[in-house]
Each structure stands twice: as C-alpha cells, then as structure tokens.
Short mmCIF file of C-alpha atoms in Angstrom, two decimals:
data_model
loop_
_atom_site.label_atom_id
_atom_site.label_comp_id
_atom_site.label_asym_id
_atom_site.label_seq_id
_atom_site.Cartn_x
_atom_site.Cartn_y
_atom_site.Cartn_z
CA MET A 224 -29.41 -16.11 15.17
CA LYS A 225 -28.74 -17.19 11.62
CA ARG A 226 -26.78 -13.65 10.79
CA PHE A 227 -24.76 -14.32 14.09
CA LEU A 228 -23.76 -17.57 13.38
CA ALA A 229 -22.40 -17.03 9.73
CA GLY A 230 -20.63 -14.08 11.18
CA LEU A 231 -18.89 -16.33 13.58
CA LEU A 232 -18.33 -19.08 10.80
CA ALA A 233 -16.71 -16.15 8.64
CA VAL A 234 -14.64 -15.18 11.55
CA ALA A 235 -13.33 -18.85 12.14
CA ALA A 236 -12.88 -19.53 8.41
CA SER A 237 -10.64 -16.33 8.06
CA PHE A 238 -8.74 -17.32 11.30
CA SER A 239 -7.56 -20.81 10.27
CA LEU A 240 -6.41 -19.03 6.91
CA LEU A 241 -3.72 -17.74 8.27
CA ALA A 242 -2.23 -20.38 10.14
CA GLY A 243 0.98 -20.08 7.61
CA CYS A 244 2.27 -16.91 9.43
CA GLY A 245 1.32 -18.47 12.66
CA GLN A 246 -1.80 -17.81 14.96
CA ARG A 247 -2.59 -14.55 16.30
CA ASN A 248 -4.42 -13.90 19.32
CA ASN A 249 -6.67 -11.12 18.87
CA ALA A 250 -7.05 -11.94 15.55
CA ALA A 251 -10.61 -13.53 16.05
CA ASP A 252 -11.57 -10.27 17.94
CA SER A 253 -10.71 -7.72 15.01
CA GLN A 254 -12.39 -9.89 12.58
CA GLU A 255 -15.66 -10.14 14.52
CA GLN A 256 -15.55 -6.25 14.92
CA GLN A 257 -15.15 -6.18 11.17
CA THR A 258 -18.23 -8.44 10.54
CA GLN A 259 -20.27 -6.27 12.97
CA GLN A 260 -19.06 -3.03 10.98
CA SER A 261 -19.94 -4.63 7.60
CA ALA A 262 -23.30 -4.26 5.86
CA VAL A 263 -23.17 -6.98 3.99
CA GLU A 264 -22.54 -10.74 5.99
CA PRO A 265 -18.98 -11.89 4.73
CA GLY A 266 -18.64 -15.54 3.44
CA TYR A 267 -17.14 -17.55 0.92
CA GLU A 268 -18.99 -18.45 -2.25
CA GLU A 269 -19.22 -21.96 -3.72
CA GLY A 270 -17.06 -22.50 -6.71
CA LEU A 271 -15.89 -18.82 -6.79
CA THR A 272 -12.38 -18.24 -6.61
CA THR A 273 -11.57 -14.63 -6.23
CA ARG A 274 -8.68 -13.58 -8.77
CA VAL A 275 -6.27 -10.84 -6.71
CA ALA A 276 -3.60 -9.07 -8.69
CA ALA A 277 -0.81 -7.16 -6.50
CA LEU A 278 2.42 -5.49 -7.07
CA LYS A 279 5.63 -6.95 -5.52
CA GLY A 280 6.48 -4.47 -2.51
CA PRO A 281 4.48 -3.48 0.60
CA THR A 282 1.21 -4.05 -0.96
CA ALA A 283 2.10 -7.75 -1.79
CA MET A 284 3.69 -8.29 1.84
CA GLY A 285 0.78 -7.56 3.32
CA LEU A 286 -1.02 -10.66 1.52
CA VAL A 287 1.52 -13.28 1.88
CA CYS A 288 0.00 -15.06 5.16
CA LEU A 289 -3.35 -15.23 3.14
CA MET A 290 -1.48 -16.39 -0.10
CA SER A 291 0.31 -19.17 1.47
CA GLU A 292 -3.11 -20.85 2.71
CA ASN A 293 -4.61 -20.41 -0.80
CA GLU A 294 -2.61 -22.80 -2.93
CA GLY A 295 -4.47 -26.07 -3.10
CA GLU A 296 -7.52 -27.24 -5.28
CA ASP A 297 -9.97 -25.75 -2.88
CA ALA A 298 -8.21 -22.10 -2.59
CA HIS A 299 -10.77 -19.16 -2.30
CA TYR A 300 -8.30 -16.83 -3.91
CA SER A 301 -5.66 -16.70 -6.65
CA PHE A 302 -3.08 -14.57 -6.42
CA ASP A 303 -0.71 -13.13 -9.39
CA LEU A 304 2.02 -10.34 -8.44
CA TYR A 305 3.46 -7.61 -11.18
CA THR A 306 6.13 -5.47 -11.46
CA SER A 307 3.99 -2.42 -12.60
CA GLY A 308 0.62 -1.39 -12.29
CA ASP A 309 0.42 -1.01 -16.30
CA GLU A 310 0.69 -4.65 -16.16
CA ILE A 311 -2.66 -5.02 -13.81
CA VAL A 312 -4.79 -2.57 -15.62
CA PRO A 313 -5.65 -4.13 -19.20
CA LEU A 314 -6.25 -7.34 -16.85
CA ILE A 315 -9.05 -5.30 -15.08
CA GLY A 316 -10.32 -3.93 -18.08
CA LYS A 317 -11.02 -7.36 -19.63
CA GLY A 318 -12.39 -8.71 -16.44
CA GLU A 319 -9.78 -11.23 -15.80
CA VAL A 320 -8.88 -9.66 -12.26
CA ASP A 321 -11.35 -9.29 -9.37
CA VAL A 322 -9.20 -7.32 -7.01
CA ALA A 323 -6.15 -5.66 -7.35
CA LEU A 324 -3.85 -3.67 -5.33
CA ILE A 325 -2.09 -0.80 -7.14
CA PRO A 326 -1.01 2.81 -6.73
CA THR A 327 -3.69 5.32 -5.27
CA ASN A 328 -3.43 7.63 -8.36
CA LEU A 329 -3.55 5.00 -10.92
CA ALA A 330 -6.96 3.92 -9.10
CA ALA A 331 -8.32 7.24 -9.32
CA THR A 332 -7.41 7.27 -13.45
CA LEU A 333 -8.93 3.78 -14.02
CA TYR A 334 -11.81 4.85 -12.05
CA GLN A 335 -12.31 7.85 -14.58
CA LYS A 336 -11.42 6.00 -17.59
CA THR A 337 -13.65 3.16 -17.13
CA GLU A 338 -16.59 5.40 -15.99
CA GLY A 339 -16.71 3.93 -12.29
CA GLY A 340 -15.64 0.62 -13.29
CA VAL A 341 -13.57 0.01 -10.16
CA GLN A 342 -13.85 1.03 -6.43
CA VAL A 343 -11.74 1.17 -3.32
CA LEU A 344 -11.90 -1.27 -0.79
CA ASP A 345 -9.11 -0.10 1.51
CA VAL A 346 -5.79 1.54 1.64
CA ASN A 347 -3.00 -1.31 1.73
CA ALA A 348 -0.01 0.79 1.61
CA GLY A 349 0.77 3.97 4.15
CA ASN A 350 4.06 5.77 3.66
CA VAL A 351 7.21 4.25 2.15
CA LEU A 352 9.11 7.19 1.25
CA TYR A 353 12.20 7.46 3.54
CA VAL A 354 14.98 9.98 3.30
CA VAL A 355 18.33 8.71 4.04
CA SER A 356 22.05 9.97 4.27
CA HIS A 357 25.52 10.16 5.94
CA ASP A 358 24.13 13.03 8.03
CA GLU A 359 22.65 11.84 10.91
CA THR A 360 21.33 15.28 12.02
CA LEU A 361 19.08 15.68 9.18
CA THR A 362 15.52 15.54 10.48
CA ASP A 363 13.04 17.52 8.45
CA LEU A 364 12.36 18.56 4.84
CA ARG A 365 14.13 22.02 5.41
CA GLY A 366 17.16 20.05 6.05
CA LEU A 367 17.52 19.37 2.33
CA LYS A 368 17.86 22.75 1.25
CA GLY A 369 21.13 23.03 -1.10
CA LYS A 370 21.60 19.54 -1.16
CA THR A 371 21.83 17.16 -3.84
CA VAL A 372 19.00 14.62 -3.28
CA TYR A 373 19.02 11.32 -5.38
CA MET A 374 15.47 9.63 -5.90
CA THR A 375 13.78 7.27 -7.84
CA GLY A 376 10.25 7.78 -9.59
CA LYS A 377 10.29 11.11 -11.85
CA GLY A 378 6.75 11.92 -13.00
CA THR A 379 5.33 9.38 -10.22
CA SER A 380 3.92 9.75 -6.64
CA PRO A 381 7.45 9.99 -4.76
CA ASP A 382 8.16 12.88 -7.48
CA TRP A 383 4.84 14.70 -7.05
CA THR A 384 4.69 14.10 -3.24
CA LEU A 385 8.26 15.80 -2.96
CA GLN A 386 6.97 18.81 -4.92
CA TYR A 387 3.99 19.19 -2.85
CA LEU A 388 5.86 19.18 0.64
CA LEU A 389 8.31 21.52 -0.72
CA GLY A 390 5.65 23.96 -1.74
CA LYS A 391 4.14 23.62 1.79
CA ALA A 392 7.56 24.23 3.45
CA GLY A 393 8.00 27.25 1.55
CA MET A 394 10.56 25.86 -0.88
CA SER A 395 10.86 25.01 -4.53
CA GLU A 396 12.87 22.74 -6.43
CA SER A 397 15.35 25.27 -6.99
CA ASP A 398 16.32 25.19 -3.33
CA LEU A 399 17.66 21.94 -3.88
CA THR A 400 19.20 19.66 -6.64
CA ILE A 401 17.21 16.47 -7.56
CA GLU A 402 18.69 13.94 -9.47
CA PHE A 403 16.48 11.20 -10.69
CA LYS A 404 17.75 7.59 -11.05
CA ALA A 405 16.09 4.60 -13.04
CA GLU A 406 16.73 2.09 -10.09
CA ALA A 407 16.99 2.21 -6.35
CA THR A 408 20.07 0.43 -6.64
CA GLU A 409 21.80 3.54 -8.66
CA VAL A 410 20.78 5.80 -5.61
CA VAL A 411 22.98 3.58 -3.38
CA SER A 412 25.94 3.69 -5.63
CA ALA A 413 25.31 7.57 -6.15
CA LEU A 414 25.19 8.19 -2.25
CA ALA A 415 28.29 5.94 -1.97
CA GLN A 416 30.08 8.42 -4.25
CA ASP A 417 28.81 11.76 -2.96
CA ALA A 418 28.75 11.51 1.13
CA THR A 419 27.09 14.62 1.18
CA ALA A 420 24.26 13.65 -0.76
CA VAL A 421 20.82 12.48 0.48
CA GLY A 422 18.79 9.95 -0.89
CA ILE A 423 14.76 9.35 -1.15
CA LEU A 424 13.92 5.80 -1.07
CA PRO A 425 10.82 3.83 -0.65
CA GLN A 426 10.64 0.50 1.32
CA PRO A 427 12.09 -2.01 1.10
CA PHE A 428 14.83 -0.27 -0.88
CA ALA A 429 15.62 2.17 1.96
CA THR A 430 16.30 -0.63 4.07
CA VAL A 431 18.30 -2.74 1.35
CA ALA A 432 20.55 0.60 1.26
CA MET A 433 20.90 0.54 5.07
CA LEU A 434 22.20 -2.92 4.84
CA GLN A 435 24.60 -2.18 2.16
CA ASP A 436 25.77 0.84 3.49
CA GLN A 437 26.51 0.60 7.01
CA GLU A 438 27.21 4.20 7.42
CA LEU A 439 23.99 5.58 5.98
CA SER A 440 21.12 6.78 8.47
CA MET A 441 17.63 6.64 8.08
CA ASN A 442 16.89 10.11 8.71
CA PHE A 443 12.85 10.76 8.84
CA PRO A 444 10.09 9.46 6.68
CA LEU A 445 8.36 12.00 4.08
CA GLU A 446 5.31 11.37 6.04
CA ASN A 447 6.38 13.68 8.95
CA ALA A 448 6.00 16.52 6.50
CA TRP A 449 2.96 15.34 5.17
CA LYS A 450 1.53 15.03 8.65
CA GLU A 451 2.35 18.67 9.74
CA TYR A 452 0.70 20.08 6.53
CA SER A 453 -2.17 17.70 6.28
CA PRO A 454 -5.56 19.10 7.82
CA ASP A 455 -6.87 15.61 9.12
CA GLY A 456 -3.47 14.36 9.94
CA SER A 457 -4.04 11.49 7.58
CA GLY A 458 -0.86 9.93 6.46
CA ILE A 459 0.33 9.16 3.04
CA ALA A 460 -1.91 6.93 1.16
CA THR A 461 0.73 5.07 -1.41
CA GLY A 462 -1.61 2.01 -2.54
CA VAL A 463 -5.07 0.93 -2.35
CA THR A 464 -6.72 -2.39 -3.33
CA VAL A 465 -9.68 -1.93 -6.00
CA VAL A 466 -12.39 -4.27 -6.85
CA ARG A 467 -14.26 -4.33 -10.19
CA THR A 468 -17.50 -2.66 -9.59
CA GLU A 469 -19.62 -5.30 -11.32
CA PHE A 470 -17.82 -7.89 -9.49
CA ALA A 471 -18.65 -6.06 -6.06
CA LYS A 472 -22.43 -6.27 -7.33
CA GLU A 473 -22.42 -9.72 -8.22
CA HIS A 474 -20.46 -11.04 -5.38
CA PRO A 475 -20.90 -8.64 -2.38
CA ALA A 476 -20.31 -11.53 0.68
CA ALA A 477 -17.14 -12.61 -1.06
CA VAL A 478 -15.97 -8.95 -1.56
CA ALA A 479 -16.83 -8.34 2.00
CA GLN A 480 -14.93 -11.79 3.06
CA PHE A 481 -11.87 -10.56 0.96
CA VAL A 482 -11.55 -7.39 3.09
CA GLN A 483 -11.81 -9.64 6.42
CA ASP A 484 -9.00 -11.77 5.06
CA HIS A 485 -6.70 -9.12 3.94
CA GLN A 486 -7.06 -7.48 7.25
CA ALA A 487 -6.37 -10.83 9.14
CA SER A 488 -3.26 -11.23 6.83
CA VAL A 489 -1.83 -7.71 7.67
CA ALA A 490 -2.41 -8.16 11.31
CA ALA A 491 -1.04 -11.84 11.38
CA ALA A 492 2.43 -10.70 9.44
CA GLU A 493 2.92 -7.99 12.11
CA GLU A 494 2.46 -10.54 15.08
CA ASN A 495 4.57 -12.97 13.04
CA PRO A 496 7.36 -10.78 11.32
CA ALA A 497 9.80 -13.90 10.94
CA ASP A 498 7.36 -16.29 9.59
CA ALA A 499 5.82 -13.32 7.30
CA ALA A 500 9.48 -12.37 5.97
CA ALA A 501 10.28 -15.91 4.70
CA LEU A 502 6.96 -16.05 2.99
CA VAL A 503 7.94 -12.84 1.23
CA GLU A 504 11.00 -14.29 0.11
CA GLN A 505 9.18 -17.39 -1.18
CA TYR A 506 7.06 -15.41 -3.42
CA GLY A 507 9.93 -13.27 -4.92
CA ILE A 508 9.22 -10.34 -3.25
CA VAL A 509 12.49 -9.09 -1.51
CA LYS A 510 14.92 -11.43 0.83
CA ALA A 511 13.60 -12.52 3.95
CA ALA A 512 16.03 -10.53 6.11
CA VAL A 513 15.10 -7.25 4.44
CA ALA A 514 11.38 -8.06 4.86
CA GLN A 515 11.46 -8.89 8.60
CA GLN A 516 13.14 -5.47 9.28
CA VAL A 517 10.58 -3.50 7.10
CA ILE A 518 7.76 -5.01 9.11
CA GLU A 519 9.27 -4.65 12.19
CA ARG A 520 10.48 -1.42 12.05
CA PHE A 521 8.58 0.64 9.46
CA ASN A 522 5.27 -1.39 9.16
CA PRO A 523 4.08 -0.04 5.60
CA MET A 524 1.23 -2.41 5.60
CA VAL A 525 -2.50 -1.65 6.31
CA ALA A 526 -5.71 -2.31 5.10
CA THR A 527 -7.81 0.55 6.32
CA THR A 528 -11.30 0.60 5.30
CA GLY A 529 -14.37 2.54 5.79
CA GLU A 530 -14.88 6.39 6.56
CA ASP A 531 -11.14 6.26 7.63
CA MET A 532 -10.11 5.02 3.99
CA LYS A 533 -11.97 7.43 2.25
CA THR A 534 -10.22 10.36 4.44
CA TRP A 535 -7.04 8.94 3.79
CA VAL A 536 -7.63 8.51 -0.05
CA SER A 537 -9.47 11.65 -0.86
CA GLY A 538 -6.70 13.84 1.08
CA TYR A 539 -3.92 12.17 -0.73
CA LEU A 540 -5.66 12.53 -4.15
CA GLU A 541 -6.62 16.32 -3.41
CA MET A 542 -2.82 16.63 -2.58
CA LEU A 543 -1.97 14.87 -6.47
CA TYR A 544 -4.72 16.89 -8.11
CA GLU A 545 -3.26 20.20 -6.80
CA VAL A 546 0.18 19.34 -8.16
CA ALA A 547 -0.37 17.45 -11.59
CA PRO A 548 -4.33 17.13 -12.18
CA ASP A 549 -3.70 14.33 -14.89
CA THR A 550 -2.27 11.93 -12.43
CA VAL A 551 -5.48 11.46 -11.08
CA GLY A 552 -7.57 11.35 -14.26
CA GLY A 553 -8.26 15.09 -14.77
CA LYS A 554 -10.42 15.57 -11.78
CA LEU A 555 -11.02 14.35 -8.41
CA PRO A 556 -13.42 10.96 -8.44
CA ASP A 557 -17.07 11.02 -6.70
CA GLU A 558 -18.23 9.68 -3.90
CA GLY A 559 -19.12 6.40 -6.10
CA PHE A 560 -15.14 5.64 -5.86
CA TYR A 561 -15.38 4.86 -2.48
CA TYR A 562 -16.66 1.10 -1.61
CA LEU A 563 -17.72 1.61 2.28
CA GLY A 564 -19.84 -2.15 2.28
#
C-alpha cells in the first residue's frame, strides 16, 4: 500500500508540474503506467536539485513545459541550454551536470571515453532531417540522383545518415553533388538561387526555410528511407538523454522521477502546442510561430524508454559504426550503456 501511495504521489507531482503548458487529460494515466513499469519508485529527493543540460532545438523543445515550472527556489531541476554538445561534455566530466540531452553518437563516444560514466535514459529526438525543394514531385531518395544537394553538418550525423542511406539505395555520393554549408540560412539562400537544387535540413530549420520561401515543398523525411532499410522498423534516433552513472546509482528515485517528468513534458507540449511554442520562444530556442508548426506537423519530440529505447538507439549506432566507427568511439557500446530502470 505504501508503494502504491508513493506512486500516486509521484504521478500527481508530475501532473502539477506541467501546468505551464496546460492540463492534459491523459497525463496521469500515462504517468501511472510508467510508474508501474519502473523497477525503482520515482520520487523527488529533499534538498536535491537535478542539473539538466540540453541543446537548443527539438531536444530542448520537449523540456519547455517542465522548465516553465522549475524556476523558483523550490525547483527540483535546474536547466541550462547550449548550442553545441562540445559545451556540455566537459561539464558532465566534471560532475557539474547530472542529466544531459545530446546527440546519440556523442553519448556513445562519451560512454567509451568515461569508461561507462554515462547511461542512456531515453530517446528525446527522432527524425529531424527533411528533404525540401522546388520540385513537389520529389518523393524518395532515388530522386536525388543527378541533383545538387545542399545541407549542413559535414562530418556529423546528417552527413553519415545520408551516406548510409545512399548505399542502401544502391547509390553513392558520386551519383549527386553534395554541397555543405556552415548554416541552414546558407542552404535556404542557395536554394533560392538554384531552383533545381535540393536541400536537406533539420527541424526547425526546414520549417523556417518553408516560411521564407513559400514556393518550397517539404518533400519527405529521410526517415522514410531509413525505415525501408531498418530490419526492426525503428526510426532515426537523433538525440538521447544521458545520466551520469554515479548520479543514477546515488539517486535512483530522482532519475526515475525525471524520466516521468520528461515524458509528461513532451505529452503536454503535444497536447498544447500553442502554449509550448510560446515557451520555446521564451527560452530562446526558436520563434513561437515556427515552433508551433514543428510541434503540430512534424512532432520530432519523444521520450522513449526501456527496451524500445535500446532497440532504437542500438540500431542507429550500428548504422553509424558501419559508416564511420570513430563517430561512436571506435566500438559499439555494451549493455551497460542502456539504463533500463
């Protein structure tokens, strides 16, 4: 009975935290289900403030409802947003951050470098890469053959993902011309100058491009091709949430509570996109008009845990390892990489 009451209190606490994005009818149901699945009873620890770092973009968009209710002296969390994962890594190493939302390959590399010093709690961002062009008939990866493709992220996940998918489609980089730009705005400018070219952009920049050029079409997500070749049908696991292993051992209830609160925050944003979008702008991530379109139309935010998380992440890392082993630390992470509660 005590465990049951504690679970109900944790659910109620999570539900009340998310008032900043409006109430969600089935938030309590989803949280109770998560409580029953967890091996550790969730709960806030008196005197503990869990320090959370996230990247500005879809990963942080899923946190804004939780962030909005954790700004006072009695907050259970503190949040800091960064523009690069390289800013977060040293903070984790020094023990100045407890939970971090970072790219999946960076998490794997960090796990290797710290000899198991971090573990994955959940997938926080699914597919964010979209193909855009002035040709509304372009519907699949094979349609890129012979075209000039502008994109950002040379030597990063977008680059490796495209290489992998081209190979699976029986194509190579020689079948098209890939031009890398430093910023998404440069991709938009290039498309404006060359109406026959194609752009590959992450959200929310793909939506920004559409707003700037009304003649652009959102052709298809790269995830379409990914799922075609993925043996388990799972999607692209762009970003994950990691926890310091030492912190997880010392504060298992607080970690379980964060997982619940993160899931509730994502659910509240999905249920109340306008409120969430206003918070996204308030925290300097992207303008509300863009954020609302991204949430409503593309929904890149997730908070997938447990075995589903493991399947999703392991499949994505296997792809990266096949294309560029160094990007995941030279080898695939072992079972200790996945925090299953």
